[in-house]
mmCIF file of C-alpha atoms and ligand atoms in Angstrom:
data_model
loop_
_atom_site.group_PDB
_atom_site.id
_atom_site.type_symbol
_atom_site.label_atom_id
_atom_site.label_comp_id
_atom_site.label_asym_id
_atom_site.label_seq_id
_atom_site.Cartn_x
_atom_site.Cartn_y
_atom_site.Cartn_z
ATOM 1 C CA MET A 1142 -1.149 -15.110 -13.644
ATOM 2 C CA ILE A 1143 -0.114 -16.838 -10.351
ATOM 3 C CA PRO A 1144 -1.796 -14.003 -8.222
ATOM 4 C CA LEU A 1145 0.398 -12.409 -5.240
ATOM 5 C CA PHE A 1146 -2.899 -12.074 -3.243
ATOM 6 C CA LYS A 1147 -6.266 -13.733 -2.953
ATOM 7 C CA VAL A 1148 -9.119 -13.041 -0.718
ATOM 8 C CA PRO A 1149 -9.652 -16.038 1.889
ATOM 9 C CA MET A 1150 -13.381 -16.359 1.778
ATOM 10 C CA SER A 1151 -15.024 -19.257 3.471
ATOM 11 C CA ASP A 1152 -18.117 -20.932 1.616
ATOM 12 C CA GLU A 1153 -19.994 -20.162 4.666
ATOM 13 C CA ALA A 1154 -19.406 -16.196 4.666
ATOM 14 C CA PRO A 1155 -22.389 -15.396 2.315
ATOM 15 C CA ALA A 1156 -25.254 -17.055 4.569
ATOM 16 C CA ALA A 1157 -23.667 -15.815 7.508
ATOM 17 C CA VAL A 1158 -23.592 -12.078 6.364
ATOM 18 C CA ALA A 1159 -27.265 -12.840 4.876
ATOM 19 C CA GLN A 1160 -28.376 -13.903 8.377
ATOM 20 C CA VAL A 1161 -26.844 -10.940 9.922
ATOM 21 C CA VAL A 1162 -28.509 -8.558 7.309
ATOM 22 C CA GLY A 1163 -31.807 -9.517 7.447
ATOM 23 C CA SER A 1164 -31.988 -9.770 11.464
ATOM 24 C CA GLY A 1165 -32.797 -6.188 11.981
ATOM 25 C CA GLN A 1166 -29.473 -5.995 13.799
ATOM 26 C CA ILE A 1167 -26.494 -4.855 11.598
ATOM 27 C CA GLY A 1168 -24.489 -2.378 13.919
ATOM 28 C CA GLN A 1169 -21.710 -3.653 17.045
ATOM 29 C CA GLY A 1170 -23.761 -6.449 18.552
ATOM 30 C CA ALA A 1171 -23.691 -9.907 19.556
ATOM 31 C CA LYS A 1172 -21.556 -10.908 16.570
ATOM 32 C CA VAL A 1173 -18.942 -8.687 17.343
ATOM 33 C CA VAL A 1174 -19.027 -10.005 20.894
ATOM 34 C CA GLU A 1175 -18.658 -13.625 19.346
ATOM 35 C CA PHE A 1176 -15.857 -12.606 17.074
ATOM 36 C CA GLU A 1177 -13.675 -11.140 19.940
ATOM 37 C CA GLU A 1178 -14.218 -14.088 22.180
ATOM 38 C CA ALA A 1179 -13.053 -15.994 19.350
ATOM 39 C CA LEU A 1180 -9.965 -13.868 18.739
ATOM 40 C CA ALA A 1181 -8.863 -13.697 22.355
ATOM 41 C CA ALA A 1182 -8.993 -17.707 22.257
ATOM 42 C CA ARG A 1183 -6.878 -17.614 19.131
ATOM 43 C CA ILE A 1184 -4.388 -15.269 20.084
ATOM 44 C CA GLY A 1185 -4.587 -16.295 23.936
ATOM 45 C CA ASN A 1186 -5.020 -12.938 24.886
ATOM 46 C CA PRO A 1187 -8.400 -12.117 26.824
ATOM 47 C CA ARG A 1188 -8.251 -8.343 25.983
ATOM 48 C CA VAL A 1189 -9.036 -8.287 22.574
ATOM 49 C CA ALA A 1190 -11.184 -5.154 21.106
ATOM 50 C CA THR A 1191 -12.228 -5.006 17.287
ATOM 51 C CA VAL A 1192 -12.182 -2.013 15.411
ATOM 52 C CA ASN A 1193 -13.028 -1.277 11.808
ATOM 53 C CA SER A 1194 -9.473 -1.402 10.192
ATOM 54 C CA ALA A 1195 -5.879 -1.816 11.496
ATOM 55 C CA THR A 1196 -5.151 1.879 10.721
ATOM 56 C CA SER A 1197 -7.929 2.733 13.253
ATOM 57 C CA GLY A 1198 -6.501 0.401 15.556
ATOM 58 C CA LEU A 1199 -3.005 2.238 15.223
ATOM 59 C CA GLN A 1200 -4.484 5.382 15.375
ATOM 60 C CA LEU A 1201 -6.240 4.595 18.509
ATOM 61 C CA ALA A 1202 -3.285 2.692 20.043
ATOM 62 C CA LEU A 1203 -1.175 6.086 19.963
ATOM 63 C CA ARG A 1204 -3.997 8.034 20.969
ATOM 64 C CA MET A 1205 -4.200 6.024 24.116
ATOM 65 C CA VAL A 1206 -0.261 5.940 24.885
ATOM 66 C CA ALA A 1207 1.330 8.844 22.942
ATOM 67 C CA ASP A 1208 -1.288 11.606 23.487
ATOM 68 C CA ASP A 1209 0.763 14.505 23.534
ATOM 69 C CA GLY A 1210 1.424 16.266 20.225
ATOM 70 C CA ASP A 1211 3.968 18.768 21.731
ATOM 71 C CA ASP A 1212 7.260 17.735 20.145
ATOM 72 C CA GLY A 1213 6.860 14.154 20.666
ATOM 73 C CA GLU A 1214 8.497 11.648 18.350
ATOM 74 C CA VAL A 1215 7.243 7.916 17.632
ATOM 75 C CA LEU A 1216 10.144 5.763 16.268
ATOM 76 C CA SER A 1217 9.240 3.731 13.215
ATOM 77 C CA THR A 1218 10.022 1.543 10.217
ATOM 78 C CA PRO A 1219 9.795 3.246 6.855
ATOM 79 C CA LEU A 1220 9.421 0.082 5.272
ATOM 80 C CA THR A 1221 5.459 -0.699 5.765
ATOM 81 C CA MET A 1222 2.338 -0.144 4.485
ATOM 82 C CA GLU A 1223 1.845 3.646 4.990
ATOM 83 C CA ALA A 1224 -0.885 3.058 7.490
ATOM 84 C CA THR A 1225 1.664 2.184 9.788
ATOM 85 C CA ASN A 1226 3.014 5.921 9.952
ATOM 86 C CA TRP A 1227 0.102 7.709 8.810
ATOM 87 C CA ALA A 1228 -1.392 6.860 12.271
ATOM 88 C CA ILE A 1229 1.603 8.958 13.833
ATOM 89 C CA LEU A 1230 0.753 11.666 11.685
ATOM 90 C CA ALA A 1231 -2.804 11.669 12.355
ATOM 91 C CA ASN A 1232 -2.215 12.012 16.421
ATOM 92 C CA ARG A 1233 -0.099 15.231 15.653
ATOM 93 C CA LEU A 1234 2.937 13.130 16.521
ATOM 94 C CA ARG A 1235 6.312 13.292 14.649
ATOM 95 C CA ILE A 1236 7.989 10.307 12.869
ATOM 96 C CA ARG A 1237 11.772 9.681 13.725
ATOM 97 C CA TRP A 1238 12.873 6.844 11.130
ATOM 98 C CA VAL A 1239 14.560 3.918 12.171
ATOM 99 C CA ASP A 1240 16.969 2.028 9.658
ATOM 100 C CA VAL A 1241 15.925 -1.198 8.341
ATOM 101 C CA ASP A 1242 17.768 -4.427 9.137
ATOM 102 C CA PRO A 1243 18.777 -5.836 5.632
ATOM 103 C CA ALA A 1244 18.879 -9.621 7.239
ATOM 104 C CA THR A 1245 15.245 -9.430 8.944
ATOM 105 C CA LEU A 1246 13.801 -6.171 6.864
ATOM 106 C CA ASN A 1247 12.452 -5.349 10.360
ATOM 107 C CA VAL A 1248 13.492 -2.350 12.227
ATOM 108 C CA ASP A 1249 17.355 -2.203 13.118
ATOM 109 C CA LEU A 1250 17.168 -2.651 17.109
ATOM 110 C CA ASP A 1251 20.592 -1.032 17.400
ATOM 111 C CA ASP A 1252 19.636 1.834 15.371
ATOM 112 C CA LEU A 1253 16.605 2.259 17.422
ATOM 113 C CA ALA A 1254 18.224 1.955 20.698
ATOM 114 C CA ARG A 1255 20.434 4.686 19.752
ATOM 115 C CA LYS A 1256 17.467 7.215 18.540
ATOM 116 C CA ILE A 1257 15.516 7.077 21.691
ATOM 117 C CA THR A 1258 15.378 10.524 23.435
ATOM 118 C CA PRO A 1259 13.328 12.454 26.218
ATOM 119 C CA ARG A 1260 10.984 13.134 22.932
ATOM 120 C CA THR A 1261 10.383 9.423 22.045
ATOM 121 C CA ARG A 1262 6.671 9.185 22.799
ATOM 122 C CA ALA A 1263 6.371 5.623 21.367
ATOM 123 C CA ILE A 1264 8.037 2.927 19.334
ATOM 124 C CA MET A 1265 6.141 1.485 16.579
ATOM 125 C CA VAL A 1266 7.196 -2.009 15.063
ATOM 126 C CA VAL A 1267 6.115 -3.805 12.120
ATOM 127 C CA HIS A 1268 6.549 -7.462 12.051
ATOM 128 C CA PHE A 1269 7.339 -7.440 8.164
ATOM 129 C CA ALA A 1270 5.974 -10.285 6.025
ATOM 130 C CA GLY A 1271 4.857 -11.880 9.270
ATOM 131 C CA TYR A 1272 8.490 -12.294 10.729
ATOM 132 C CA PRO A 1273 8.366 -11.156 14.378
ATOM 133 C CA VAL A 1274 10.899 -8.392 15.755
ATOM 134 C CA ASP A 1275 13.232 -9.860 18.223
ATOM 135 C CA LEU A 1276 10.632 -8.730 21.128
ATOM 136 C CA ASP A 1277 12.932 -9.855 24.009
ATOM 137 C CA ARG A 1278 15.563 -7.446 22.771
ATOM 138 C CA LEU A 1279 13.377 -4.598 22.156
ATOM 139 C CA SER A 1280 11.852 -5.035 25.680
ATOM 140 C CA THR A 1281 15.399 -4.923 27.107
ATOM 141 C CA ILE A 1282 16.090 -1.589 25.038
ATOM 142 C CA VAL A 1283 13.038 -0.125 26.629
ATOM 143 C CA ASP A 1284 14.116 -1.340 30.222
ATOM 144 C CA GLU A 1285 17.598 0.224 29.664
ATOM 145 C CA ALA A 1286 15.809 3.798 28.236
ATOM 146 C CA GLU A 1287 13.310 3.623 31.331
ATOM 147 C CA ALA A 1288 16.413 3.643 33.698
ATOM 148 C CA THR A 1289 18.120 6.292 31.764
ATOM 149 C CA PHE A 1290 15.168 8.455 31.042
ATOM 150 C CA GLY A 1291 13.047 7.800 33.964
ATOM 151 C CA PHE A 1292 9.824 6.895 32.139
ATOM 152 C CA ARG A 1293 8.721 3.617 29.984
ATOM 153 C CA ILE A 1294 8.242 3.838 26.219
ATOM 154 C CA PRO A 1295 5.257 1.926 25.016
ATOM 155 C CA VAL A 1296 5.703 -0.203 22.254
ATOM 156 C CA ILE A 1297 2.738 -0.872 19.440
ATOM 157 C CA GLU A 1298 3.173 -3.763 17.076
ATOM 158 C CA ASP A 1299 1.563 -3.564 13.667
ATOM 159 C CA CYS A 1300 0.568 -7.254 13.318
ATOM 160 C CA ALA A 1301 -1.210 -6.685 10.001
ATOM 161 C CA HIS A 1302 1.106 -9.201 7.992
ATOM 162 C CA ALA A 1303 1.592 -11.581 11.370
ATOM 163 C CA TRP A 1304 -1.930 -13.498 12.084
ATOM 164 C CA GLY A 1305 -0.639 -16.579 13.878
ATOM 165 C CA ALA A 1306 3.046 -15.912 13.664
ATOM 166 C CA THR A 1307 4.924 -16.962 17.016
ATOM 167 C CA TYR A 1308 7.884 -15.654 19.166
ATOM 168 C CA ARG A 1309 9.369 -17.762 21.690
ATOM 169 C CA ASP A 1310 6.378 -20.286 21.333
ATOM 170 C CA ARG A 1311 3.711 -17.720 22.025
ATOM 171 C CA ARG A 1312 1.484 -16.054 19.589
ATOM 172 C CA ILE A 1313 2.202 -12.385 18.418
ATOM 173 C CA GLY A 1314 -0.328 -10.456 20.497
ATOM 174 C CA THR A 1315 0.742 -11.728 24.080
ATOM 175 C CA HIS A 1316 4.310 -10.284 24.576
ATOM 176 C CA GLY A 1317 2.934 -7.068 26.708
ATOM 177 C CA ASN A 1318 2.713 -4.668 24.361
ATOM 178 C CA ILE A 1319 -0.512 -3.170 22.137
ATOM 179 C CA SER A 1320 -0.726 -5.352 19.210
ATOM 180 C CA VAL A 1321 -2.876 -4.390 16.073
ATOM 181 C CA PHE A 1322 -4.153 -6.750 13.789
ATOM 182 C CA SER A 1323 -5.578 -6.019 10.070
ATOM 183 C CA PHE A 1324 -8.620 -7.994 8.880
ATOM 184 C CA GLN A 1325 -8.359 -6.132 5.392
ATOM 185 C CA ALA A 1326 -9.518 -8.281 2.315
ATOM 186 C CA ILE A 1327 -6.196 -9.956 1.743
ATOM 187 C CA LYS A 1328 -4.884 -10.452 5.027
ATOM 188 C CA HIS A 1329 -4.699 -14.078 6.017
ATOM 189 C CA LEU A 1330 -7.745 -13.261 8.174
ATOM 190 C CA THR A 1331 -10.504 -11.036 6.603
ATOM 191 C CA THR A 1332 -13.781 -9.558 7.540
ATOM 192 C CA GLY A 1333 -13.858 -7.311 4.546
ATOM 193 C CA ASP A 1334 -12.313 -4.544 6.715
ATOM 194 C CA GLY A 1335 -11.651 -4.577 10.113
ATOM 195 C CA GLY A 1336 -8.935 -4.861 12.710
ATOM 196 C CA ALA A 1337 -8.391 -5.577 16.532
ATOM 197 C CA LEU A 1338 -6.208 -4.540 19.290
ATOM 198 C CA ALA A 1339 -4.940 -7.079 21.467
ATOM 199 C CA LEU A 1340 -3.899 -5.061 24.678
ATOM 200 C CA PRO A 1341 -1.691 -5.920 27.755
ATOM 201 C CA THR A 1342 -3.828 -4.424 30.772
ATOM 202 C CA ASP A 1343 -7.441 -4.519 31.560
ATOM 203 C CA GLU A 1344 -7.036 -0.479 31.834
ATOM 204 C CA LEU A 1345 -5.936 -0.063 28.285
ATOM 205 C CA TYR A 1346 -8.424 -2.808 27.153
ATOM 206 C CA GLN A 1347 -11.354 -1.112 28.933
ATOM 207 C CA ARG A 1348 -10.366 2.406 27.257
ATOM 208 C CA ALA A 1349 -9.937 1.176 23.861
ATOM 209 C CA ARG A 1350 -13.713 -0.203 24.115
ATOM 210 C CA LEU A 1351 -14.651 3.409 24.972
ATOM 211 C CA LEU A 1352 -12.486 4.982 22.666
ATOM 212 C CA ARG A 1353 -13.628 3.169 19.745
ATOM 213 C CA TRP A 1354 -17.179 4.386 19.791
ATOM 214 C CA PHE A 1355 -17.187 8.410 20.972
ATOM 215 C CA GLY A 1356 -15.941 7.514 24.269
ATOM 216 C CA ILE A 1357 -19.602 6.566 25.576
ATOM 217 C CA ASP A 1358 -20.298 3.446 27.552
ATOM 218 C CA ARG A 1359 -22.431 1.253 25.362
ATOM 219 C CA THR A 1360 -23.257 -1.062 28.428
ATOM 220 C CA ALA A 1361 -24.520 1.849 30.667
ATOM 221 C CA ASP A 1362 -28.538 2.243 30.682
ATOM 222 C CA ARG A 1363 -27.964 5.273 28.349
ATOM 223 C CA LEU A 1364 -31.881 6.098 28.633
ATOM 224 C CA ARG A 1365 -32.241 6.060 32.320
ATOM 225 C CA ASN A 1366 -29.065 6.818 33.439
ATOM 226 C CA PRO A 1367 -26.842 8.671 30.602
ATOM 227 C CA PRO A 1368 -23.042 8.111 31.069
ATOM 228 C CA ASP A 1369 -20.705 10.993 30.967
ATOM 229 C CA VAL A 1370 -17.905 11.227 28.457
ATOM 230 C CA PRO A 1371 -14.788 11.792 30.352
ATOM 231 C CA GLU A 1372 -12.692 11.280 27.164
ATOM 232 C CA TRP A 1373 -13.773 11.831 23.598
ATOM 233 C CA GLY A 1374 -13.382 8.799 21.229
ATOM 234 C CA PHE A 1375 -13.582 8.046 17.509
ATOM 235 C CA LYS A 1376 -16.129 6.246 15.538
ATOM 236 C CA PHE A 1377 -13.747 3.060 15.012
ATOM 237 C CA HIS A 1378 -15.852 0.227 15.666
ATOM 238 C CA MET A 1379 -16.908 -3.123 14.096
ATOM 239 C CA THR A 1380 -19.959 -4.103 12.731
ATOM 240 C CA ASP A 1381 -22.060 -7.585 13.233
ATOM 241 C CA ILE A 1382 -21.811 -7.711 9.417
ATOM 242 C CA ASN A 1383 -17.936 -7.635 9.302
ATOM 243 C CA ALA A 1384 -17.784 -9.859 12.633
ATOM 244 C CA SER A 1385 -20.139 -12.632 10.846
ATOM 245 C CA ILE A 1386 -17.451 -12.463 7.512
ATOM 246 C CA GLY A 1387 -14.537 -13.032 10.221
ATOM 247 C CA LEU A 1388 -16.110 -15.753 12.316
ATOM 248 C CA ALA A 1389 -17.049 -17.587 9.258
ATOM 249 C CA ASN A 1390 -13.454 -16.925 8.098
ATOM 250 C CA LEU A 1391 -11.636 -18.171 11.088
ATOM 251 C CA ALA A 1392 -10.955 -21.828 10.350
ATOM 252 C CA LYS A 1393 -10.058 -20.817 6.749
ATOM 253 C CA ALA A 1394 -7.360 -18.411 8.356
ATOM 254 C CA ASP A 1395 -5.906 -21.322 10.171
ATOM 255 C CA GLU A 1396 -5.956 -23.567 6.585
ATOM 256 C CA ALA A 1397 -4.260 -20.617 4.871
ATOM 257 C CA LEU A 1398 -1.881 -19.853 7.473
ATOM 258 C CA ALA A 1399 -0.443 -23.541 7.380
ATOM 259 C CA ARG A 1400 -0.158 -23.404 3.359
ATOM 260 C CA HIS A 1401 1.667 -20.293 3.388
ATOM 261 C CA ARG A 1402 4.083 -21.805 5.520
ATOM 262 C CA ASP A 1403 4.476 -25.126 3.746
ATOM 263 C CA ASN A 1404 5.108 -22.865 0.580
ATOM 264 C CA ALA A 1405 7.564 -21.064 2.449
ATOM 265 C CA ALA A 1406 9.331 -24.010 3.761
ATOM 266 C CA PHE A 1407 9.660 -25.374 -0.094
ATOM 267 C CA TYR A 1408 11.021 -22.139 -1.313
ATOM 268 C CA ASP A 1409 13.454 -21.951 1.639
ATOM 269 C CA ARG A 1410 14.838 -25.271 0.740
ATOM 270 C CA GLU A 1411 14.778 -24.908 -2.843
ATOM 271 C CA LEU A 1412 15.935 -21.358 -3.214
ATOM 272 C CA ALA A 1413 18.969 -21.435 -1.075
ATOM 273 C CA GLY A 1414 21.781 -20.647 -2.801
ATOM 274 C CA VAL A 1415 20.499 -19.467 -5.910
ATOM 275 C CA PRO A 1416 22.793 -16.952 -7.421
ATOM 276 C CA GLY A 1417 21.560 -13.369 -7.594
ATOM 277 C CA LEU A 1418 19.127 -14.224 -4.706
ATOM 278 C CA GLU A 1419 19.385 -13.593 -0.685
ATOM 279 C CA LEU A 1420 16.467 -15.118 1.715
ATOM 280 C CA THR A 1421 15.852 -13.379 4.701
ATOM 281 C CA GLU A 1422 16.889 -14.546 8.413
ATOM 282 C CA ARG A 1423 15.014 -17.470 9.853
ATOM 283 C CA ALA A 1424 15.829 -17.278 13.611
ATOM 284 C CA GLY A 1425 14.953 -20.551 15.572
ATOM 285 C CA ASP A 1426 13.015 -18.823 18.376
ATOM 286 C CA ARG A 1427 10.272 -17.353 15.916
ATOM 287 C CA ARG A 1428 7.743 -18.617 13.174
ATOM 288 C CA SER A 1429 6.748 -16.123 10.390
ATOM 289 C CA SER A 1430 3.261 -16.226 9.041
ATOM 290 C CA PHE A 1431 4.604 -15.565 5.681
ATOM 291 C CA TRP A 1432 1.916 -13.316 4.628
ATOM 292 C CA ILE A 1433 4.309 -12.640 1.847
ATOM 293 C CA TYR A 1434 7.491 -14.201 0.899
ATOM 294 C CA PRO A 1435 10.172 -11.388 0.560
ATOM 295 C CA MET A 1436 13.589 -12.242 -0.915
ATOM 296 C CA LYS A 1437 16.649 -9.768 -1.986
ATOM 297 C CA VAL A 1438 17.242 -10.159 -5.814
ATOM 298 C CA ASP A 1439 20.247 -8.418 -7.868
ATOM 299 C CA ASP A 1440 18.634 -6.427 -10.946
ATOM 300 C CA ARG A 1441 15.146 -6.544 -9.892
ATOM 301 C CA ASP A 1442 13.468 -5.274 -12.998
ATOM 302 C CA GLY A 1443 15.326 -7.860 -14.641
ATOM 303 C CA PHE A 1444 13.637 -10.630 -12.051
ATOM 304 C CA LEU A 1445 10.145 -8.861 -12.305
ATOM 305 C CA LYS A 1446 10.025 -9.204 -16.100
ATOM 306 C CA ARG A 1447 10.972 -12.797 -16.007
ATOM 307 C CA MET A 1448 8.393 -13.483 -13.850
ATOM 308 C CA ASP A 1449 5.886 -11.424 -15.661
ATOM 309 C CA GLU A 1450 7.058 -13.567 -18.824
ATOM 310 C CA ALA A 1451 6.336 -16.655 -16.836
ATOM 311 C CA GLY A 1452 2.814 -15.704 -15.462
ATOM 312 C CA ILE A 1453 4.011 -15.166 -12.212
ATOM 313 C CA MET A 1454 2.775 -12.139 -10.049
ATOM 314 C CA ALA A 1455 5.902 -10.537 -8.260
ATOM 315 C CA SER A 1456 6.091 -7.159 -6.376
ATOM 316 C CA ASN A 1457 8.036 -5.174 -3.717
ATOM 317 C CA VAL A 1458 4.596 -5.005 -1.879
ATOM 318 C CA HIS A 1459 5.281 -1.903 0.171
ATOM 319 C CA GLU A 1460 7.394 1.171 -1.000
ATOM 320 C CA ARG A 1461 9.419 2.941 1.597
ATOM 321 C CA ASN A 1462 7.472 5.578 3.063
ATOM 322 C CA ASP A 1463 10.311 7.820 4.015
ATOM 323 C CA LEU A 1464 10.323 9.312 0.626
ATOM 324 C CA HIS A 1465 6.865 10.373 0.394
ATOM 325 C CA THR A 1466 6.648 14.618 0.243
ATOM 326 C CA CYS A 1467 4.212 14.713 3.117
ATOM 327 C CA VAL A 1468 6.805 13.262 5.590
ATOM 328 C CA ARG A 1469 9.933 15.175 3.865
ATOM 329 C CA GLU A 1470 10.788 16.900 6.920
ATOM 330 C CA TYR A 1471 11.605 13.843 8.853
ATOM 331 C CA ALA A 1472 14.045 12.466 6.471
ATOM 332 C CA ALA A 1473 17.102 10.610 7.753
ATOM 333 C CA LEU A 1474 19.980 8.315 6.405
ATOM 334 C CA LEU A 1475 18.893 4.978 6.339
ATOM 335 C CA PRO A 1476 21.937 3.102 5.106
ATOM 336 C CA GLY A 1477 20.164 -0.374 6.033
ATOM 337 C CA LEU A 1478 17.233 0.604 4.050
ATOM 338 C CA ASP A 1479 19.228 1.926 1.019
ATOM 339 C CA ARG A 1480 20.929 -1.551 0.704
ATOM 340 C CA VAL A 1481 17.711 -3.396 0.348
ATOM 341 C CA ALA A 1482 14.904 -1.126 -0.853
ATOM 342 C CA LYS A 1483 15.493 -1.668 -4.386
ATOM 343 C CA ARG A 1484 16.053 -5.719 -4.175
ATOM 344 C CA VAL A 1485 13.169 -6.661 -1.899
ATOM 345 C CA VAL A 1486 10.518 -8.495 -4.122
ATOM 346 C CA CYS A 1487 7.774 -10.891 -2.853
ATOM 347 C CA VAL A 1488 6.662 -14.013 -5.105
ATOM 348 C CA PRO A 1489 3.424 -15.655 -4.583
ATOM 349 C CA VAL A 1490 3.218 -17.999 -1.361
ATOM 350 C CA GLY A 1491 -0.300 -17.835 -0.291
ATOM 351 C CA TRP A 1492 -3.000 -21.007 0.507
ATOM 352 C CA TRP A 1493 -3.825 -20.675 -3.282
ATOM 353 C CA VAL A 1494 -0.231 -21.565 -4.537
ATOM 354 C CA THR A 1495 -0.465 -25.079 -5.553
ATOM 355 C CA ASP A 1496 2.397 -27.642 -5.634
ATOM 356 C CA GLU A 1497 2.409 -27.430 -9.325
ATOM 357 C CA GLN A 1498 2.616 -23.572 -9.404
ATOM 358 C CA ARG A 1499 5.226 -23.518 -6.448
ATOM 359 C CA SER A 1500 7.427 -25.753 -8.575
ATOM 360 C CA HIS A 1501 6.894 -23.472 -11.742
ATOM 361 C CA ILE A 1502 8.034 -20.457 -9.603
ATOM 362 C CA VAL A 1503 11.193 -22.417 -8.317
ATOM 363 C CA ASP A 1504 12.145 -23.519 -11.754
ATOM 364 C CA THR A 1505 11.547 -19.990 -13.390
ATOM 365 C CA ILE A 1506 13.671 -18.333 -10.893
ATOM 366 C CA LYS A 1507 16.619 -21.027 -10.956
ATOM 367 C CA GLU A 1508 16.518 -20.652 -14.678
ATOM 368 C CA GLY A 1509 18.022 -17.099 -13.884
ATOM 369 C CA TRP A 1510 16.966 -13.365 -15.238
HETATM 370 C C1 PLP B 2491 -2.765 -3.943 5.561
HETATM 371 C C2 PLP B 2491 -1.716 -3.066 6.446
HETATM 372 C C3 PLP B 2491 -1.922 -1.935 7.431
HETATM 373 C C4 PLP B 2491 -3.322 -1.609 7.346
HETATM 374 O O1 PLP B 2491 -4.303 -2.390 7.638
HETATM 375 P P1 PLP B 2491 -6.113 -1.852 7.534
HETATM 376 O O2 PLP B 2491 -6.976 -3.019 8.239
HETATM 377 O O3 PLP B 2491 -6.105 -2.147 5.822
HETATM 378 O O4 PLP B 2491 -6.009 -0.754 7.953
HETATM 379 C C5 PLP B 2491 -1.153 -1.527 8.167
HETATM 380 N N1 PLP B 2491 0.179 -2.144 8.474
HETATM 381 C C6 PLP B 2491 0.478 -2.790 7.468
HETATM 382 C C7 PLP B 2491 1.938 -3.530 7.784
HETATM 383 C C8 PLP B 2491 -0.526 -3.457 6.570
HETATM 384 O O5 PLP B 2491 0.052 -4.425 5.760
#
């Protein structure tokens, strides 16, 4: 079977971990600082705070900007990993589903603009598959809402798929919003489990660093001058063990990203125009990181069966979130999502897919299903 996911682990990671594990300091320390500096340089944003997962990062981000559970709503996409949306519930906020744009599989920005109300506390977007949301257009929508309602709605970008993706020639993580990355096992860059927030202001950056560890200032002299905790925080920090894995894997993530893109470009060329199959949008002002390669196919069950017979793992990867029992009260009409939910399928595109394998995948698809 050609797998849909694989853990991108550098050969140097085991020794790096062994060094930390034997060092007598395994919690949050120098390796975390070193990893954050390396991430900041890669992303192009000096305000990077690591956490123990993207899920924690999303919960923390919402806590900082939308800490008002009183009837507050967060606009969000139903086509994502449940982590995106359960972070809203964890903050005792309500979810208001925004429809999905069938062309991009990202949120439909027209629908989003229509759904902003005085109760909107935040907007959560996902760069699905690593394909950036139109962030300039989103920023214009937020400007217009500010002019209408008199307050600026914060935007949180779930960048779990989008390591290395660019929008208007700048990397995701630098467009003025709170951006949350995942370093979970099968993402482009892994620390085992982990995540990071890239923040737009020094104030949010300092606050994130406090709230990821109980609200306690770790830089203070806690023995002689114990710091006050003005605002309680979580236990969401990253450890040096995880940071050492991340540091070892940074170069591997760059290589992986290039190969994901190369395989995707091959599929774009070879699969355009294949009957019963539709590719997603490619706008000239952004570059996907292609964590996955989503397409829309007729007769998805037949497609999956054919792939399985040919030794190719395929899947829709994420189920729509809006039909789960725990969010039934937020049910909404989502015609765009209805049009694509049963047609989305992803084939292997990652760094492990060889030239031979990607040709086999293309040939199998072209034979029909
Ligand atoms: C993986 C993923 C997450 C969760 O990341 P963790 O680091 O596992 O918490 C959130 N959102 C999306 C879209 C994901 O794919």
